Short mmCIF file of C-alpha atoms in Angstrom, two decimals:
data_model
loop_
_atom_site.label_atom_id
_atom_site.label_comp_id
_atom_site.label_asym_id
_atom_site.label_seq_id
_atom_site.Cartn_x
_atom_site.Cartn_y
_atom_site.Cartn_z
CA UNK J 22 -6.85 13.91 -2.33
CA UNK J 23 -9.38 11.87 -4.18
CA UNK J 24 -9.45 11.63 -7.96
CA UNK J 25 -12.64 11.25 -9.92
CA UNK J 26 -11.11 10.34 -13.28
CA UNK J 27 -8.98 7.24 -12.74
CA UNK J 28 -7.24 5.94 -15.82
CA UNK J 29 -7.67 2.38 -17.07
CA UNK J 30 -4.01 1.83 -16.21
CA UNK J 31 -4.57 3.05 -12.62
CA UNK J 32 -7.48 0.66 -12.24
CA UNK J 33 -5.52 -2.27 -13.67
CA UNK J 34 -2.61 -1.57 -11.32
CA UNK J 35 -4.92 -1.43 -8.30
CA UNK J 36 -6.36 -4.79 -9.40
CA UNK J 37 -2.80 -6.15 -9.28
CA UNK J 38 -2.43 -4.75 -5.74
CA UNK J 39 -5.76 -6.39 -4.81
CA UNK J 40 -4.42 -9.72 -6.09
CA UNK J 41 -1.50 -9.30 -3.67
CA UNK J 42 -3.95 -8.50 -0.86
CA UNK J 43 -5.82 -11.72 -1.56
CA UNK J 44 -2.54 -13.64 -1.21
CA UNK J 45 -2.09 -12.06 2.22
CA UNK J 46 -5.57 -13.20 3.26
CA UNK J 47 -4.80 -16.75 2.12
CA UNK J 48 -1.76 -16.68 4.43
CA UNK J 49 -3.86 -15.43 7.37
CA UNK J 50 -2.41 -11.93 7.12
CA UNK J 51 -4.41 -8.70 7.06
CA UNK J 52 -5.24 -8.42 3.34
CA UNK J 53 -3.21 -5.47 2.15
CA UNK J 54 -1.34 -5.57 -1.14
CA UNK J 55 1.03 -3.19 -2.90
CA UNK J 56 2.86 -2.90 -6.18
CA UNK J 57 5.55 -0.52 -7.42
CA UNK J 58 5.47 0.69 -11.03
CA UNK J 59 8.32 2.20 -13.03
CA UNK J 60 7.80 3.13 -16.69
CA UNK J 61 4.48 1.29 -16.79
CA UNK J 62 5.81 -2.04 -15.53
CA UNK J 63 5.61 -3.72 -12.15
CA UNK J 64 9.03 -3.79 -10.48
CA UNK J 65 7.91 -4.69 -6.97
CA UNK J 66 5.07 -6.67 -5.42
CA UNK J 67 4.20 -7.17 -1.81
CA UNK J 68 1.52 -8.17 0.61
CA UNK J 69 1.41 -8.13 4.37
CA UNK J 70 3.80 -10.72 5.83
CA UNK J 71 4.26 -9.50 9.40
CA UNK J 72 2.82 -12.65 10.98
CA UNK J 73 4.43 -15.30 8.78
CA UNK J 74 7.79 -13.49 8.70
CA UNK J 75 7.72 -12.59 12.41
CA UNK J 76 8.59 -9.08 11.25
CA UNK J 77 6.61 -6.02 12.37
CA UNK J 78 8.00 -4.07 9.41
CA UNK J 79 6.79 -6.55 6.77
CA UNK J 80 3.86 -4.45 5.63
CA UNK J 81 2.85 -4.74 1.97
CA UNK J 82 4.43 -1.40 1.11
CA UNK J 83 7.79 -2.28 2.67
CA UNK J 84 7.88 -5.70 0.98
CA UNK J 85 7.10 -4.12 -2.41
CA UNK J 86 9.69 -1.36 -1.93
CA UNK J 87 12.36 -3.92 -1.00
CA UNK J 88 11.68 -5.94 -4.14
CA UNK J 89 11.63 -2.83 -6.33
CA UNK J 90 14.88 -1.57 -4.84
CA UNK J 91 16.56 -4.91 -5.52
CA UNK J 92 15.29 -5.06 -9.10
CA UNK J 93 16.19 -1.44 -9.80
CA UNK J 94 19.50 -1.85 -7.92
CA UNK J 95 18.79 1.42 -6.16
CA UNK J 96 17.35 2.45 -2.82
CA UNK J 97 15.85 5.51 -4.52
CA UNK J 98 12.75 4.97 -6.64
CA UNK J 99 12.39 8.54 -7.87
CA UNK J 100 10.21 7.81 -10.90
CA UNK J 101 8.08 5.14 -9.24
CA UNK J 102 4.41 4.96 -8.39
CA UNK J 103 3.09 2.72 -5.65
CA UNK J 104 -0.43 1.31 -5.63
CA UNK J 105 -1.59 -0.02 -2.27
CA UNK J 106 -5.01 -1.25 -1.20
CA UNK J 107 -5.03 0.58 2.17
CA UNK J 108 -3.87 4.05 3.15
CA UNK J 109 -0.33 3.65 4.50
CA UNK J 110 0.61 3.91 8.18
CA UNK J 111 3.31 6.24 9.51
CA UNK J 112 6.05 3.61 9.14
CA UNK J 113 5.19 3.02 5.50
CA UNK J 114 4.92 6.73 4.70
CA UNK J 115 8.41 7.10 6.17
CA UNK J 116 9.66 4.36 3.85
CA UNK J 117 8.01 6.04 0.86
CA UNK J 118 9.77 9.29 1.74
CA UNK J 119 13.12 7.48 2.05
CA UNK J 120 12.56 5.78 -1.32
CA UNK J 121 11.74 9.15 -2.91
CA UNK J 122 8.64 7.67 -4.52
CA UNK J 123 6.96 10.04 -7.01
CA UNK J 124 3.30 9.06 -6.56
CA UNK J 125 1.19 6.97 -4.23
CA UNK J 126 -2.28 5.69 -5.06
CA UNK J 127 -4.26 3.95 -2.34
CA UNK J 128 -7.64 2.28 -2.18
CA UNK J 129 -9.36 2.24 1.19
CA UNK J 130 -8.99 5.00 3.75
CA UNK J 131 -7.80 3.96 7.22
CA UNK J 132 -9.42 6.09 9.92
CA UNK J 133 -7.42 4.39 12.68
CA UNK J 134 -3.87 4.40 11.30
CA UNK J 135 -3.90 6.12 7.90
CA UNK J 136 -1.04 8.60 7.73
CA UNK J 137 -1.98 10.41 4.52
CA UNK J 138 -5.07 12.26 5.64
CA UNK J 139 -7.23 9.99 7.77
CA UNK J 140 -5.66 9.68 11.24
CA UNK J 141 -2.78 12.05 10.47
CA UNK J 142 -1.53 13.72 7.31
CA UNK J 143 2.21 13.31 6.90
CA UNK J 144 1.97 14.52 3.30
CA UNK J 145 1.40 18.00 4.75
CA UNK J 146 4.43 17.76 7.06
CA UNK J 147 6.90 20.42 5.89
CA UNK J 148 9.76 18.97 7.94
CA UNK J 149 9.98 15.90 5.71
CA UNK J 150 12.65 16.20 3.03
CA UNK J 151 10.58 14.68 0.22
CA UNK J 152 7.00 15.06 -0.96
CA UNK J 153 5.06 12.87 -3.34
CA UNK J 154 1.72 12.99 -5.09
CA UNK J 155 -1.03 11.25 -3.13
CA UNK J 156 -4.27 9.99 -4.67
CA UNK J 157 -6.74 8.08 -2.50
CA UNK J 158 -9.95 6.17 -3.00
CA UNK J 159 -9.22 4.08 -6.11
CA UNK J 160 -11.44 0.97 -5.96
CA UNK J 161 -12.01 1.88 -2.31
CA UNK J 162 -15.15 -0.25 -2.03
CA UNK J 163 -13.38 -3.37 -3.31
CA UNK J 164 -10.39 -2.77 -1.03
CA UNK J 165 -12.61 -2.10 2.00
CA UNK J 166 -14.77 -5.13 1.32
CA UNK J 167 -11.76 -7.43 1.24
CA UNK J 168 -10.69 -6.12 4.65
CA UNK J 169 -14.23 -6.32 6.09
CA UNK J 170 -14.68 -9.90 4.89
CA UNK J 171 -11.32 -10.90 6.38
CA UNK J 172 -12.07 -9.42 9.80
CA UNK J 173 -15.59 -10.86 9.82
CA UNK J 174 -14.12 -14.31 9.15
CA UNK J 175 -11.59 -13.75 11.94
CA UNK J 176 -14.34 -12.73 14.38
CA UNK J 177 -16.46 -15.77 13.48
CA UNK J 178 -13.48 -18.11 13.91
CA UNK J 179 -12.68 -16.58 17.30
CA UNK J 180 -16.31 -16.77 18.44
CA UNK J 181 -16.59 -20.46 17.50
CA UNK J 182 -13.49 -21.42 19.52
#
């Protein structure tokens, strides 16, 4: 569900997630960034690291959840909000369910792999044992542009080789 009245805090948090996404791009990773917030403070940061870590599960969301869990000394993040620049995939939605996250805010929609309404909607799946608030579209243009620029650069590099 899309929100029309984003708070200043929501926008600032998505900017922090975008900063993480830019770090991913600098490392040659797909530029997706995520942060986890508890009581208004960042307790976990992550950006895609699948390539550099040789780890198919090292998506931004998973990296941020791991850091937050360590800092909170708990695998459950019941009062947490995650901000991520791209609609999560099925693996990441599964991790959010396991973490018992309270709210997820994402930027760009992902028609190919988005699991919260675009390709599939796991938030509507009644068999899952946890549900969380989902808000999509925050700074969607900025998040989409970062991805578009990255893939355009990749295509140009491939074409020139």
